mmCIF file of C-alpha atoms and ligand atoms in Angstrom:
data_model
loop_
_atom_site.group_PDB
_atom_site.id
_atom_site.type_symbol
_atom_site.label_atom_id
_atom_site.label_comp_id
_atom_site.label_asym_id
_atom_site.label_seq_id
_atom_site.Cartn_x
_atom_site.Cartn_y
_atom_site.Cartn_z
ATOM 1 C CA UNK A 1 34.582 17.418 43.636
ATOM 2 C CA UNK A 2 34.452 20.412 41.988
ATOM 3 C CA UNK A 3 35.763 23.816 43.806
ATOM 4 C CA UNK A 4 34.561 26.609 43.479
ATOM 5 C CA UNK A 5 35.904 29.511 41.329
ATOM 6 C CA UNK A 6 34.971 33.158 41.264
ATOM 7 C CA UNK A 7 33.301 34.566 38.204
ATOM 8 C CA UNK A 8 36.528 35.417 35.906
ATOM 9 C CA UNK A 9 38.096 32.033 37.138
ATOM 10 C CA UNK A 10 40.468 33.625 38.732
ATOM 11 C CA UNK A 11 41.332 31.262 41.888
ATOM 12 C CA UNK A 12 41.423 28.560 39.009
ATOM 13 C CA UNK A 13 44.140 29.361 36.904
ATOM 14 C CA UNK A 14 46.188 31.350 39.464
ATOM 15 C CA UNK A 15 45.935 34.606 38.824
ATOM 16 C CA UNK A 16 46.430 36.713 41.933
ATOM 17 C CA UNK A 17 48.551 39.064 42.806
ATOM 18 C CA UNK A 18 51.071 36.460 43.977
ATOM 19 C CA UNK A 19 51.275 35.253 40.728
ATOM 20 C CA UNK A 20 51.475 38.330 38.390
ATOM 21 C CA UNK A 21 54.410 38.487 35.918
ATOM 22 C CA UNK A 22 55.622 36.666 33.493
ATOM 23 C CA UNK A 23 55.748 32.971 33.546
ATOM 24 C CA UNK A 24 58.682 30.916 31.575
ATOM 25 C CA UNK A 25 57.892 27.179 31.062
ATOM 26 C CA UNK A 26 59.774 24.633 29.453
ATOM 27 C CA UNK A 27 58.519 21.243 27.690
ATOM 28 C CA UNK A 28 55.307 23.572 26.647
ATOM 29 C CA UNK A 29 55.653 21.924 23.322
ATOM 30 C CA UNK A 30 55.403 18.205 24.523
ATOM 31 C CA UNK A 31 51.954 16.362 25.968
ATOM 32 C CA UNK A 32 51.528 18.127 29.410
ATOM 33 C CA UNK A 33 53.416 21.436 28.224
ATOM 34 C CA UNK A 34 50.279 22.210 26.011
ATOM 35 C CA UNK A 35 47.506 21.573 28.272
ATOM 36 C CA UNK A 36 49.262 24.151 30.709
ATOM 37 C CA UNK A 37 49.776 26.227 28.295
ATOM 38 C CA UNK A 38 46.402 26.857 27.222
ATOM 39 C CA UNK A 39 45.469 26.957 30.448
ATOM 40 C CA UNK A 40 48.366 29.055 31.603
ATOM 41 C CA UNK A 41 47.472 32.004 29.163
ATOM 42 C CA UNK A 42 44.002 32.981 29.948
ATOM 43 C CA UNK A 43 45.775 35.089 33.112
ATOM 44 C CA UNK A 44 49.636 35.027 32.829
ATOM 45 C CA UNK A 45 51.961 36.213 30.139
ATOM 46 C CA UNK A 46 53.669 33.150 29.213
ATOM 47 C CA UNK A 47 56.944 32.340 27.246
ATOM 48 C CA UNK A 48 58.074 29.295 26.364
ATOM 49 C CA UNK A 49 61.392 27.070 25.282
ATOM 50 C CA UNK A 50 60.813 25.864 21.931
ATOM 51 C CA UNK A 51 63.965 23.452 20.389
ATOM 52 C CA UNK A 52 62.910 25.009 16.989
ATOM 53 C CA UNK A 53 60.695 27.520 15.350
ATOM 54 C CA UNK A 54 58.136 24.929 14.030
ATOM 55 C CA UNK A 55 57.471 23.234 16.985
ATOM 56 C CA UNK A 56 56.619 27.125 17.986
ATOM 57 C CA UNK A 57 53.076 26.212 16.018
ATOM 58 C CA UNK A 58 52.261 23.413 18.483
ATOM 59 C CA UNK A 59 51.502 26.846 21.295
ATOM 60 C CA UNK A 60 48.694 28.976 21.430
ATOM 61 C CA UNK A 61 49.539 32.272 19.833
ATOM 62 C CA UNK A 62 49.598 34.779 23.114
ATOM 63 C CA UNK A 63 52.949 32.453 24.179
ATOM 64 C CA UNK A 64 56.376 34.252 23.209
ATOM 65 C CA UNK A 65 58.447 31.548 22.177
ATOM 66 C CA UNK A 66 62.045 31.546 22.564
ATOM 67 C CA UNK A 67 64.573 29.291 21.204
ATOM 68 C CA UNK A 68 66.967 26.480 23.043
ATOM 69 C CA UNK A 69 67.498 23.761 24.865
ATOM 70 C CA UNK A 70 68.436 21.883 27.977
ATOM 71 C CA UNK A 71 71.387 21.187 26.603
ATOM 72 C CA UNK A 72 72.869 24.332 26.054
ATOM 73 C CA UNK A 73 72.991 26.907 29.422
ATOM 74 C CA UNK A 74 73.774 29.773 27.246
ATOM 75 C CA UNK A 75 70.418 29.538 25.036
ATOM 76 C CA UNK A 76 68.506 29.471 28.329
ATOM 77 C CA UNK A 77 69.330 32.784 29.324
ATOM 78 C CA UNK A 78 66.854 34.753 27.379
ATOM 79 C CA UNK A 79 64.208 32.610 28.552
ATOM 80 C CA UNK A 80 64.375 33.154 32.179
ATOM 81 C CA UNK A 81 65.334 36.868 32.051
ATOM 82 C CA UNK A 82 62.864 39.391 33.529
ATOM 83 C CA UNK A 83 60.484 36.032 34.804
ATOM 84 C CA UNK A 84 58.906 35.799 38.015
ATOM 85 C CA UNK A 85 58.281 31.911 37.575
ATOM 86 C CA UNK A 86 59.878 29.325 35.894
ATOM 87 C CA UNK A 87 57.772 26.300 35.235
ATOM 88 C CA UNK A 88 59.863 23.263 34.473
ATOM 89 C CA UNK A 89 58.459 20.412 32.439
ATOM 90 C CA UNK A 90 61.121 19.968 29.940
ATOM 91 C CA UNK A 91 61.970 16.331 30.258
ATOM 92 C CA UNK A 92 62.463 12.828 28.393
ATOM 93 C CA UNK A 93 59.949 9.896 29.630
ATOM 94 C CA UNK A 94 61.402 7.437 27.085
ATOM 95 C CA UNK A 95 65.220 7.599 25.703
ATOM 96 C CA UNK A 96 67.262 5.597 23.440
ATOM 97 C CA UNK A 97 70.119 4.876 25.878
ATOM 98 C CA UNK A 98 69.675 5.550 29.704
ATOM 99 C CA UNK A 99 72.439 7.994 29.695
ATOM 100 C CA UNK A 100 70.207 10.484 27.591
ATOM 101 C CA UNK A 101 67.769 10.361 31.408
ATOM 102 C CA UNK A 102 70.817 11.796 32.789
ATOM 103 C CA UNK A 103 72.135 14.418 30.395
ATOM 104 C CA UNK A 104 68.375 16.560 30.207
ATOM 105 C CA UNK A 105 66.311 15.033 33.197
ATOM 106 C CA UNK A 106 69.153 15.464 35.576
ATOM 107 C CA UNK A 107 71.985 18.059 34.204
ATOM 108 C CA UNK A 108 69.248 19.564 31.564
ATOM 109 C CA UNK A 109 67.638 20.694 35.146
ATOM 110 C CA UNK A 110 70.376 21.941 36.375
ATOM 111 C CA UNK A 111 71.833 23.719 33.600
ATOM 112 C CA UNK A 112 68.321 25.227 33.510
ATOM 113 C CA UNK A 113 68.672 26.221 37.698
ATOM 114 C CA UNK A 114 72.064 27.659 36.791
ATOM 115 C CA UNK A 115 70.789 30.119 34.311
ATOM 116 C CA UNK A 116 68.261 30.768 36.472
ATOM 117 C CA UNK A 117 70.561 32.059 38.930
ATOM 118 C CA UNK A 118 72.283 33.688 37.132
ATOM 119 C CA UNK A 119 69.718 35.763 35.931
ATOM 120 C CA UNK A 120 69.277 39.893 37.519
ATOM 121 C CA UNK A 121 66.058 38.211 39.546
ATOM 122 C CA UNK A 122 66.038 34.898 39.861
ATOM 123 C CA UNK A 123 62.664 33.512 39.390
ATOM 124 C CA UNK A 124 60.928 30.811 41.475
ATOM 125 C CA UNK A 125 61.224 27.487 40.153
ATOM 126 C CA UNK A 126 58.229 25.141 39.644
ATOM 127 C CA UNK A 127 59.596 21.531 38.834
ATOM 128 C CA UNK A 128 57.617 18.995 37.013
ATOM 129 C CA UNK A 129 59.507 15.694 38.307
ATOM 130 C CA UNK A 130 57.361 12.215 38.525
ATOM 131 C CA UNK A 131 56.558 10.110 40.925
ATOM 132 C CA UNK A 132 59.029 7.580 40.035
ATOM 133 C CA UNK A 133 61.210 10.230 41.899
ATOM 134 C CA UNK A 134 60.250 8.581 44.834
ATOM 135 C CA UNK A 135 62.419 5.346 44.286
ATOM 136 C CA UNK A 136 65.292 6.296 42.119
ATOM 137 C CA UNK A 137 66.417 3.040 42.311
ATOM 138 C CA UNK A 138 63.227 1.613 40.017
ATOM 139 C CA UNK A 139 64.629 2.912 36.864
ATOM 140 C CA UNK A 140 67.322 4.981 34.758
ATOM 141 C CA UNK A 141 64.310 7.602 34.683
ATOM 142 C CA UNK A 142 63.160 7.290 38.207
ATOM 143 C CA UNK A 143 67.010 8.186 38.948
ATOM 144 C CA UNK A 144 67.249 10.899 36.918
ATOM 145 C CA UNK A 145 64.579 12.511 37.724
ATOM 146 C CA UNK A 146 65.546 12.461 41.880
ATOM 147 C CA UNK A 147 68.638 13.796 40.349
ATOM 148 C CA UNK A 148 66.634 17.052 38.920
ATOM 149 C CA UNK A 149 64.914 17.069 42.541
ATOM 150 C CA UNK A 150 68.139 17.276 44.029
ATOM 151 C CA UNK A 151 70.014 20.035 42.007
ATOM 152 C CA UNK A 152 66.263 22.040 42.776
ATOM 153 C CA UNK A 153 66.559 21.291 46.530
ATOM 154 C CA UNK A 154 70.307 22.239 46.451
ATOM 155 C CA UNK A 155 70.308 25.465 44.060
ATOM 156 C CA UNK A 156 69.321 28.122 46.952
ATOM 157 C CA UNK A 157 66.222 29.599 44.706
ATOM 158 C CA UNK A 158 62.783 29.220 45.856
ATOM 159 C CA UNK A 159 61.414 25.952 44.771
ATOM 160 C CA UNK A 160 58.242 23.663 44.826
ATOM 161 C CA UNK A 161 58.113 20.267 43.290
ATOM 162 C CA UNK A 162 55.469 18.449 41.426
ATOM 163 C CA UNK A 163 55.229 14.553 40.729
ATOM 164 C CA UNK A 164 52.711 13.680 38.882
ATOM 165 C CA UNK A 165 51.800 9.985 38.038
ATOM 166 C CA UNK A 166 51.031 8.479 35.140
ATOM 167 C CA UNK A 167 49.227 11.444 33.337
ATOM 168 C CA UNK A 168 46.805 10.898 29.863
ATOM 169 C CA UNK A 169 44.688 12.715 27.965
ATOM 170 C CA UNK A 170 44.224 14.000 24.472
ATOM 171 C CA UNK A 171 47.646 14.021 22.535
ATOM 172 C CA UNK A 172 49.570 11.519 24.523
ATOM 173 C CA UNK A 173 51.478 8.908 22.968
ATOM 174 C CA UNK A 174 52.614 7.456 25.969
ATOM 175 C CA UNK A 175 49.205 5.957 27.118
ATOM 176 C CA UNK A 176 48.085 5.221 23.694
ATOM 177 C CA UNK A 177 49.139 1.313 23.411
ATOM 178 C CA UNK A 178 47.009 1.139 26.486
ATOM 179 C CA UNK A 179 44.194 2.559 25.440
ATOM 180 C CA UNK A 180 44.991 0.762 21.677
ATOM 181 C CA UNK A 181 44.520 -2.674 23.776
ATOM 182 C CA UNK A 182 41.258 -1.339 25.774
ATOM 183 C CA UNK A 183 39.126 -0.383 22.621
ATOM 184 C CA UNK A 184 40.276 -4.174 21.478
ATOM 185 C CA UNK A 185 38.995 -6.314 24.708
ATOM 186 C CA UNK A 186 42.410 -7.427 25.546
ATOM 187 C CA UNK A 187 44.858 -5.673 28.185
ATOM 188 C CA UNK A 188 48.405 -7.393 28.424
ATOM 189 C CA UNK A 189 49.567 -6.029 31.386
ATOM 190 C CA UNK A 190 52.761 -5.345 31.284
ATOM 191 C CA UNK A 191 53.410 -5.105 34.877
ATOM 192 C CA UNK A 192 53.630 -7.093 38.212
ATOM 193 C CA UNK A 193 50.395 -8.689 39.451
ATOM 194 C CA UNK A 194 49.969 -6.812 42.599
ATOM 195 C CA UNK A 195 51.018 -3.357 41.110
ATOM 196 C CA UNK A 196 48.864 -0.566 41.885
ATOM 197 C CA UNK A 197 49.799 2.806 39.943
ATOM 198 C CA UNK A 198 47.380 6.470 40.715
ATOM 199 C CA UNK A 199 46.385 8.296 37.567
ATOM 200 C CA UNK A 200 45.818 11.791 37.138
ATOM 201 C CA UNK A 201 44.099 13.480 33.636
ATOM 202 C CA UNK A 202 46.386 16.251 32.082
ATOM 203 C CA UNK A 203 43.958 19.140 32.261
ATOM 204 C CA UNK A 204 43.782 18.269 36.182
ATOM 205 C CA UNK A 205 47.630 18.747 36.339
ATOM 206 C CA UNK A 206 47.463 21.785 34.324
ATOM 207 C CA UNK A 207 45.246 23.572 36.537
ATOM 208 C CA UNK A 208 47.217 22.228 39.188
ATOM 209 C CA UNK A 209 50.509 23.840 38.595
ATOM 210 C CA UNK A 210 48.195 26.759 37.630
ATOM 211 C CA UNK A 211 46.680 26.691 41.583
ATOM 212 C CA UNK A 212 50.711 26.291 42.812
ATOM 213 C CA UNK A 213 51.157 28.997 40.718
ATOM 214 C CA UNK A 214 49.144 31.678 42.917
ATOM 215 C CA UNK A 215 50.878 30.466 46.147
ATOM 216 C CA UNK A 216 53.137 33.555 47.142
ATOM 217 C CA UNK A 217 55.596 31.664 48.983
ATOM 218 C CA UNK A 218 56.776 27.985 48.088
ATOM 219 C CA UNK A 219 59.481 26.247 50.355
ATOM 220 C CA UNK A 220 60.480 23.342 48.844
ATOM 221 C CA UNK A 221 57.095 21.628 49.217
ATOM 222 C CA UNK A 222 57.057 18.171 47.280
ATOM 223 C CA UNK A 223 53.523 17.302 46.042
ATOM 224 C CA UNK A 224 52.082 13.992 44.371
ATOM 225 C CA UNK A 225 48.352 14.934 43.265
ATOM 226 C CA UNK A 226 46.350 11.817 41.613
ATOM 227 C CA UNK A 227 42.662 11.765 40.668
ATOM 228 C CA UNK A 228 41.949 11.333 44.066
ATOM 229 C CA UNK A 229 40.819 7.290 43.776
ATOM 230 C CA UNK A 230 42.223 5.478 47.128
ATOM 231 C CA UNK A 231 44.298 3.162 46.627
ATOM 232 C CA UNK A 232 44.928 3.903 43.003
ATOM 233 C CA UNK A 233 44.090 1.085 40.067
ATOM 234 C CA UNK A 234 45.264 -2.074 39.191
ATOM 235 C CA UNK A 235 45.517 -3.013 35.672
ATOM 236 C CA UNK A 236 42.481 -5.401 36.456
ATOM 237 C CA UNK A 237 40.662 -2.252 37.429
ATOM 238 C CA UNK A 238 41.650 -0.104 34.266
ATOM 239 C CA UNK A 239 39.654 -3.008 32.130
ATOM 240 C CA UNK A 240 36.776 -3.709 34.246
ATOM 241 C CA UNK A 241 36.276 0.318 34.320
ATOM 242 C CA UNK A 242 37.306 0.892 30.702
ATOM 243 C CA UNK A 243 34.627 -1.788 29.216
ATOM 244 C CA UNK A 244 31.370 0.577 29.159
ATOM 245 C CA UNK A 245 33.424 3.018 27.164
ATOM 246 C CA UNK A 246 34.687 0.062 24.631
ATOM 247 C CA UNK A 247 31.396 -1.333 24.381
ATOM 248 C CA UNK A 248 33.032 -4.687 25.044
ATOM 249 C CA UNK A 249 34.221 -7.155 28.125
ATOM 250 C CA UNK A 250 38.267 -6.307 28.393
ATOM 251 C CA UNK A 251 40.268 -9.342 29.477
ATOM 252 C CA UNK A 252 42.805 -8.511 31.542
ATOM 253 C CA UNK A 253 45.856 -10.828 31.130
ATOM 254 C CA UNK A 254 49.216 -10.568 32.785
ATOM 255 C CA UNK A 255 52.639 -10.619 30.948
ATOM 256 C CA UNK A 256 55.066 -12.651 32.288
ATOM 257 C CA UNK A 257 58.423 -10.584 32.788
ATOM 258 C CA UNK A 258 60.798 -12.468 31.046
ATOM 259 C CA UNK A 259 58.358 -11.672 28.082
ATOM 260 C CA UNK A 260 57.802 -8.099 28.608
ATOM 261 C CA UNK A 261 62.354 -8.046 28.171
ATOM 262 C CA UNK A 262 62.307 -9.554 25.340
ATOM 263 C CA UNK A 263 59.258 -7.003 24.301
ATOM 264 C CA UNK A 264 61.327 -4.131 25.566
ATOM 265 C CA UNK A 265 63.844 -5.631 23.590
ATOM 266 C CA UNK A 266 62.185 -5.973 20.011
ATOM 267 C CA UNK A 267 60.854 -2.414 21.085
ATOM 268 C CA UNK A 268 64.756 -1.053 21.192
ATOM 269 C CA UNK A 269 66.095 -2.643 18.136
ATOM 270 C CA UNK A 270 62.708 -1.425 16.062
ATOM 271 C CA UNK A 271 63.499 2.033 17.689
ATOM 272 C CA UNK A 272 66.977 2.384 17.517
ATOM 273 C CA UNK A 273 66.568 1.367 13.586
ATOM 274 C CA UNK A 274 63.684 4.291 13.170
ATOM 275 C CA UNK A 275 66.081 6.748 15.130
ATOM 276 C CA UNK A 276 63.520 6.759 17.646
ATOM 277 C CA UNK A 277 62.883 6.516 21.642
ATOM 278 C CA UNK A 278 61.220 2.911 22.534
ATOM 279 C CA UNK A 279 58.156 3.441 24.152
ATOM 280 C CA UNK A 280 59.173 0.140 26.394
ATOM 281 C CA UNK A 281 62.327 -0.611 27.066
ATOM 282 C CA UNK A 282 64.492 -3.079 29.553
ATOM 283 C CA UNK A 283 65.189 -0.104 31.996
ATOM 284 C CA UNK A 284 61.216 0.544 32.324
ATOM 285 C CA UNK A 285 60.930 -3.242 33.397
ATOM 286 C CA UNK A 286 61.974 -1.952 37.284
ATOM 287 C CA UNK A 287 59.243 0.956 37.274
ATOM 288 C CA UNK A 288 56.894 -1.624 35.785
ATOM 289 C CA UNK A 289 57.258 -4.204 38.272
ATOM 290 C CA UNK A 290 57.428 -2.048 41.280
ATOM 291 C CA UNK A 291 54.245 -2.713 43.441
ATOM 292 C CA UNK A 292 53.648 1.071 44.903
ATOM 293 C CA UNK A 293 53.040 3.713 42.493
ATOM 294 C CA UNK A 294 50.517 5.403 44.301
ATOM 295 C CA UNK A 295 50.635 9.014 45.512
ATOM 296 C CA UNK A 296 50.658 9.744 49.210
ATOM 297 C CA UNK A 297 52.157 13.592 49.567
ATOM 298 C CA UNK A 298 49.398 15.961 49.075
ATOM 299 C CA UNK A 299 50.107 18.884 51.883
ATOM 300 C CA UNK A 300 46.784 20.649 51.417
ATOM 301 C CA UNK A 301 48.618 24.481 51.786
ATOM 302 C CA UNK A 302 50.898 23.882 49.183
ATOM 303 C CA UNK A 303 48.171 22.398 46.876
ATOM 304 C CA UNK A 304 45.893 25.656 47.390
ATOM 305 C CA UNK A 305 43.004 24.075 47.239
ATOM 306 C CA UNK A 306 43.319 22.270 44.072
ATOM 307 C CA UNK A 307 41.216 18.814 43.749
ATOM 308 C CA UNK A 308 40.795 16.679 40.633
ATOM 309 C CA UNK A 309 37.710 17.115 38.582
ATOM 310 C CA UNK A 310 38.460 13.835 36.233
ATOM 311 C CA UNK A 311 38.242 10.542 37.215
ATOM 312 C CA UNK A 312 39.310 7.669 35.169
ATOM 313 C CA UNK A 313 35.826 6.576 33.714
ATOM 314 C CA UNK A 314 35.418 10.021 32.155
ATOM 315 C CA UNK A 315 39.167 10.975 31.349
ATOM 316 C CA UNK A 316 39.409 7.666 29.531
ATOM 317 C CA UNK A 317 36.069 8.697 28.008
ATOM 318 C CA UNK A 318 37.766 11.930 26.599
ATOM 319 C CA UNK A 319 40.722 10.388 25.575
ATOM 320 C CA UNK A 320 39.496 7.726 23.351
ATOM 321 C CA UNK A 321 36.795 10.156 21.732
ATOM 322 C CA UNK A 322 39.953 12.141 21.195
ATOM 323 C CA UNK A 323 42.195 9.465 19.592
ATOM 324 C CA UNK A 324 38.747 7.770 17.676
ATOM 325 C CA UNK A 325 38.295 11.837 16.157
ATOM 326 C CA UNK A 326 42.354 12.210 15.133
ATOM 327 C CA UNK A 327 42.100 8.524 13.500
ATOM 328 C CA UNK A 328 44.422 7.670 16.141
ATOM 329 C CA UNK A 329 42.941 4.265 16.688
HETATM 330 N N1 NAP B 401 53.374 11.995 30.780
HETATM 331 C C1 NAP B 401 53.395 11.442 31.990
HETATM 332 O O1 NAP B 401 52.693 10.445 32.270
HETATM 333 C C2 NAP B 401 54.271 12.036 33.071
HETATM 334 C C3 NAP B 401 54.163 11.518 34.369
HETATM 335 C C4 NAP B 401 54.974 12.047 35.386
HETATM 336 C C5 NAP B 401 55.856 13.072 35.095
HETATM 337 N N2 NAP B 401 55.948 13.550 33.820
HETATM 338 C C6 NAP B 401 56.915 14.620 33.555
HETATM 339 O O2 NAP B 401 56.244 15.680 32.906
HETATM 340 C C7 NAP B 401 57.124 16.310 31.981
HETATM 341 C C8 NAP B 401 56.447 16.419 30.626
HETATM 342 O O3 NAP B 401 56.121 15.119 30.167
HETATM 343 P P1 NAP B 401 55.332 14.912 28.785
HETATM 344 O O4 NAP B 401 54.584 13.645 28.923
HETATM 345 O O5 NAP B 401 54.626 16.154 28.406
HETATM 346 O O6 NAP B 401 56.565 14.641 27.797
HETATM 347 P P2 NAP B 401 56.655 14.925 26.221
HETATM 348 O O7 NAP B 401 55.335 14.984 25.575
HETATM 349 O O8 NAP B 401 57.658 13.935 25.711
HETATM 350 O O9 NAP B 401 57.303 16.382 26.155
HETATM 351 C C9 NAP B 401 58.622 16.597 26.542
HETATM 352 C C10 NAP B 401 58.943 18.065 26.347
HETATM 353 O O10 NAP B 401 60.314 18.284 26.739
HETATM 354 C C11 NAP B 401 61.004 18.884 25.656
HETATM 355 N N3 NAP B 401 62.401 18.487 25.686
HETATM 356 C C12 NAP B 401 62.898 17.230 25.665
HETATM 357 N N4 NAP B 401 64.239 17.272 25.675
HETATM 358 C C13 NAP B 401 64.589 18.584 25.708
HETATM 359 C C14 NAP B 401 65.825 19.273 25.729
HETATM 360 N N5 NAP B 401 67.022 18.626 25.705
HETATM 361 N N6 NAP B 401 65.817 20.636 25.741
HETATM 362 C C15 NAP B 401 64.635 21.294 25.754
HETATM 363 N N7 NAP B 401 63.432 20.706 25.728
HETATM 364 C C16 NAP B 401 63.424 19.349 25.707
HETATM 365 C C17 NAP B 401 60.278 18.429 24.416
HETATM 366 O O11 NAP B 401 60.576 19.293 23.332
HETATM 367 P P3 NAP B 401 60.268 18.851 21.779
HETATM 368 O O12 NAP B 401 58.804 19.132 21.557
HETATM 369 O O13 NAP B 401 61.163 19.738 21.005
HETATM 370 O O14 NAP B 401 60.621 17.401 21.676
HETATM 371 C C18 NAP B 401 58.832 18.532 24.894
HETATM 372 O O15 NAP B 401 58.405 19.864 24.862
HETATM 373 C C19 NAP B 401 58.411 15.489 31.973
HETATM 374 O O16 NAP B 401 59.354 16.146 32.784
HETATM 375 C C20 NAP B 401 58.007 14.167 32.608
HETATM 376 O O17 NAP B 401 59.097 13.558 33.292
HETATM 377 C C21 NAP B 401 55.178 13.051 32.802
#
């Protein structure tokens, strides 16, 4: 599966000519945002949005960081000056209320575009949406994150558009009740019974966007890159295949929906009291139960010859030696 790359790597991270200048990403701070990151700096100068100095620490120390937010046009307009590509992962996956989805998945984006055009040069604009973008309807997220697709495919800059699925790896929090209830025998899966979801490991999406990166031209090209298994999983596949790593048979047991509410709803109240983003909530139920989250939209140009390296058997492998080493379970 592997392709090949030339001596320095080149091909691999995206460092032609095409690709020369300086690269702005936002979200570098968050799960995906530092896996690109390091890769991203090996060949590219790189600058990133940081919502305060601290979080500054989380970045390798080649990356400029410069401060703002989604939420405020103004403190966007250093970061995209003088850029040739702005890589856009900036984003919330879980909110408090749905209406936080809107304000930085949808007009975060395209306060972010704005300033972009605004700028001397306006830079190219990599976007980071999901797949959910695919059925707005699903979800409060799904919806916002068409929206971001939307003000992209209507702002008049040059534009290609990423959705990844569900993404893990080391760091993220978002798979970790998953992978808390694989090391333990017991999946509850919180989703329908014939759902089938693709699954992609974060250092294959970060070299990825790195590959996109070296395309000269982009057109509005939408791609959906996955791990390359047909057909995707099923949770029923995520324990059989996660058991050799556990050491232990996984049951797989399905959660009934009017259970997984009044989960989601626990989840909320416990959040909301911590000042805190649910990991689960009621507006994820849609996304959960909808049967197709499998990627189909992989134009091969666009992808420039990117293929996954990481299946699931050894990304989970990674991941769980990662959160067994950082006492995360
Ligand atoms: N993880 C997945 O499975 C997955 C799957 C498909 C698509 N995606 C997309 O990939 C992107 C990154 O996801 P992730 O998993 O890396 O999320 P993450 O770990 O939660 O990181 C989110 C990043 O966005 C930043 N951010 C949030 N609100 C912001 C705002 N108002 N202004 C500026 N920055 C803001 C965060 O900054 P702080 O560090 O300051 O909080 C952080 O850097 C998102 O757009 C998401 O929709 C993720």
């Amino acid at each position: 599966m592997q392709p090949p790359a030339d001596a320095a790597g080149r091909e691999e991270t995206g460092a032609g000519a095409a690709a020369s200048g300086l690269v702005a990403v936002t979200g570098a701070t968050g799960f995906v945002g530092q896996a690109l990151c390091n890769a991203l700096v090996a060949h590219h100068r790189t600058r990133a949005l940081v919502r305060n100095r601290d979080a500054g620490s989380r970045l390798p120390p080649e990356v400029e960081a410069v401060q703002g937010s989604l939420d405020d046009e103004a403190s966007l307009a250093p970061l995209v000056e003088d850029v040739g590509t702005v890589i856009h992962l900036a984003g919330l996956v879980s909110a408090r209320r749905d209406d936080d989805y809107r304000r930085v998945n949808g007009a975060g984006t395209q306060r972010l575009l704005a300033a972009v055009g605004k700028a001397a040069r306006p830079a190219r604009v990599l976007l980071v949406s999901s797949l959910a973008a695919r059925t707005p309807a699903a979800s409060p997220y799904a919806a916002s994150k068409r929206a971001g697709e939307d003000a992209a495919a209507d702002s008049g800059l040059e534009v290609c558009v990423v959705r990844p699925p569900a993404v893990y790896g080391p760091h993220d929090r978002g798979a970790l009740p998953i992978f808390r209830q694989l090391s333990r025998g017991l999946l509850v899966a919180p989703g329908g019974a014939e759902a089938r979801f693709s699954l992609l490991y974060v250092d294959d999406l970060a070299r990825l966007l790195c590959r996109v990166l070296a395309r000269p031209v982009w057109r509005g090209e939408v791609i959906e890159p996955d791990d390359a298994r047909p057909g995707g999983y099923g949770w029923a596949d995520l324990a059989a295949l996660a058991a050799p790593l556990v050491g232990r048979p996984v049951r797989c047991v399905r959660a009934p929906r009017p259970l997984v509410w009044c989960a989601a709803l626990a989840a909320e109240s416990i959040a909301a009291v911590r000042g805190r983003a649910p990991m689960l909530s009621r507006g994820k139920l849609g996304e959960l139960w909808y049967p197709d989250w499998v990627c189909r939209e992989r134009p091969v140009d666009a992808m420039a010859g990117w293929t996954p390296r990481v299946g699931f058997v050894e990304g989970a492998s990674l991941t769980l030696d990662w959160y067994r080493r950082h006492g995360w379970l």
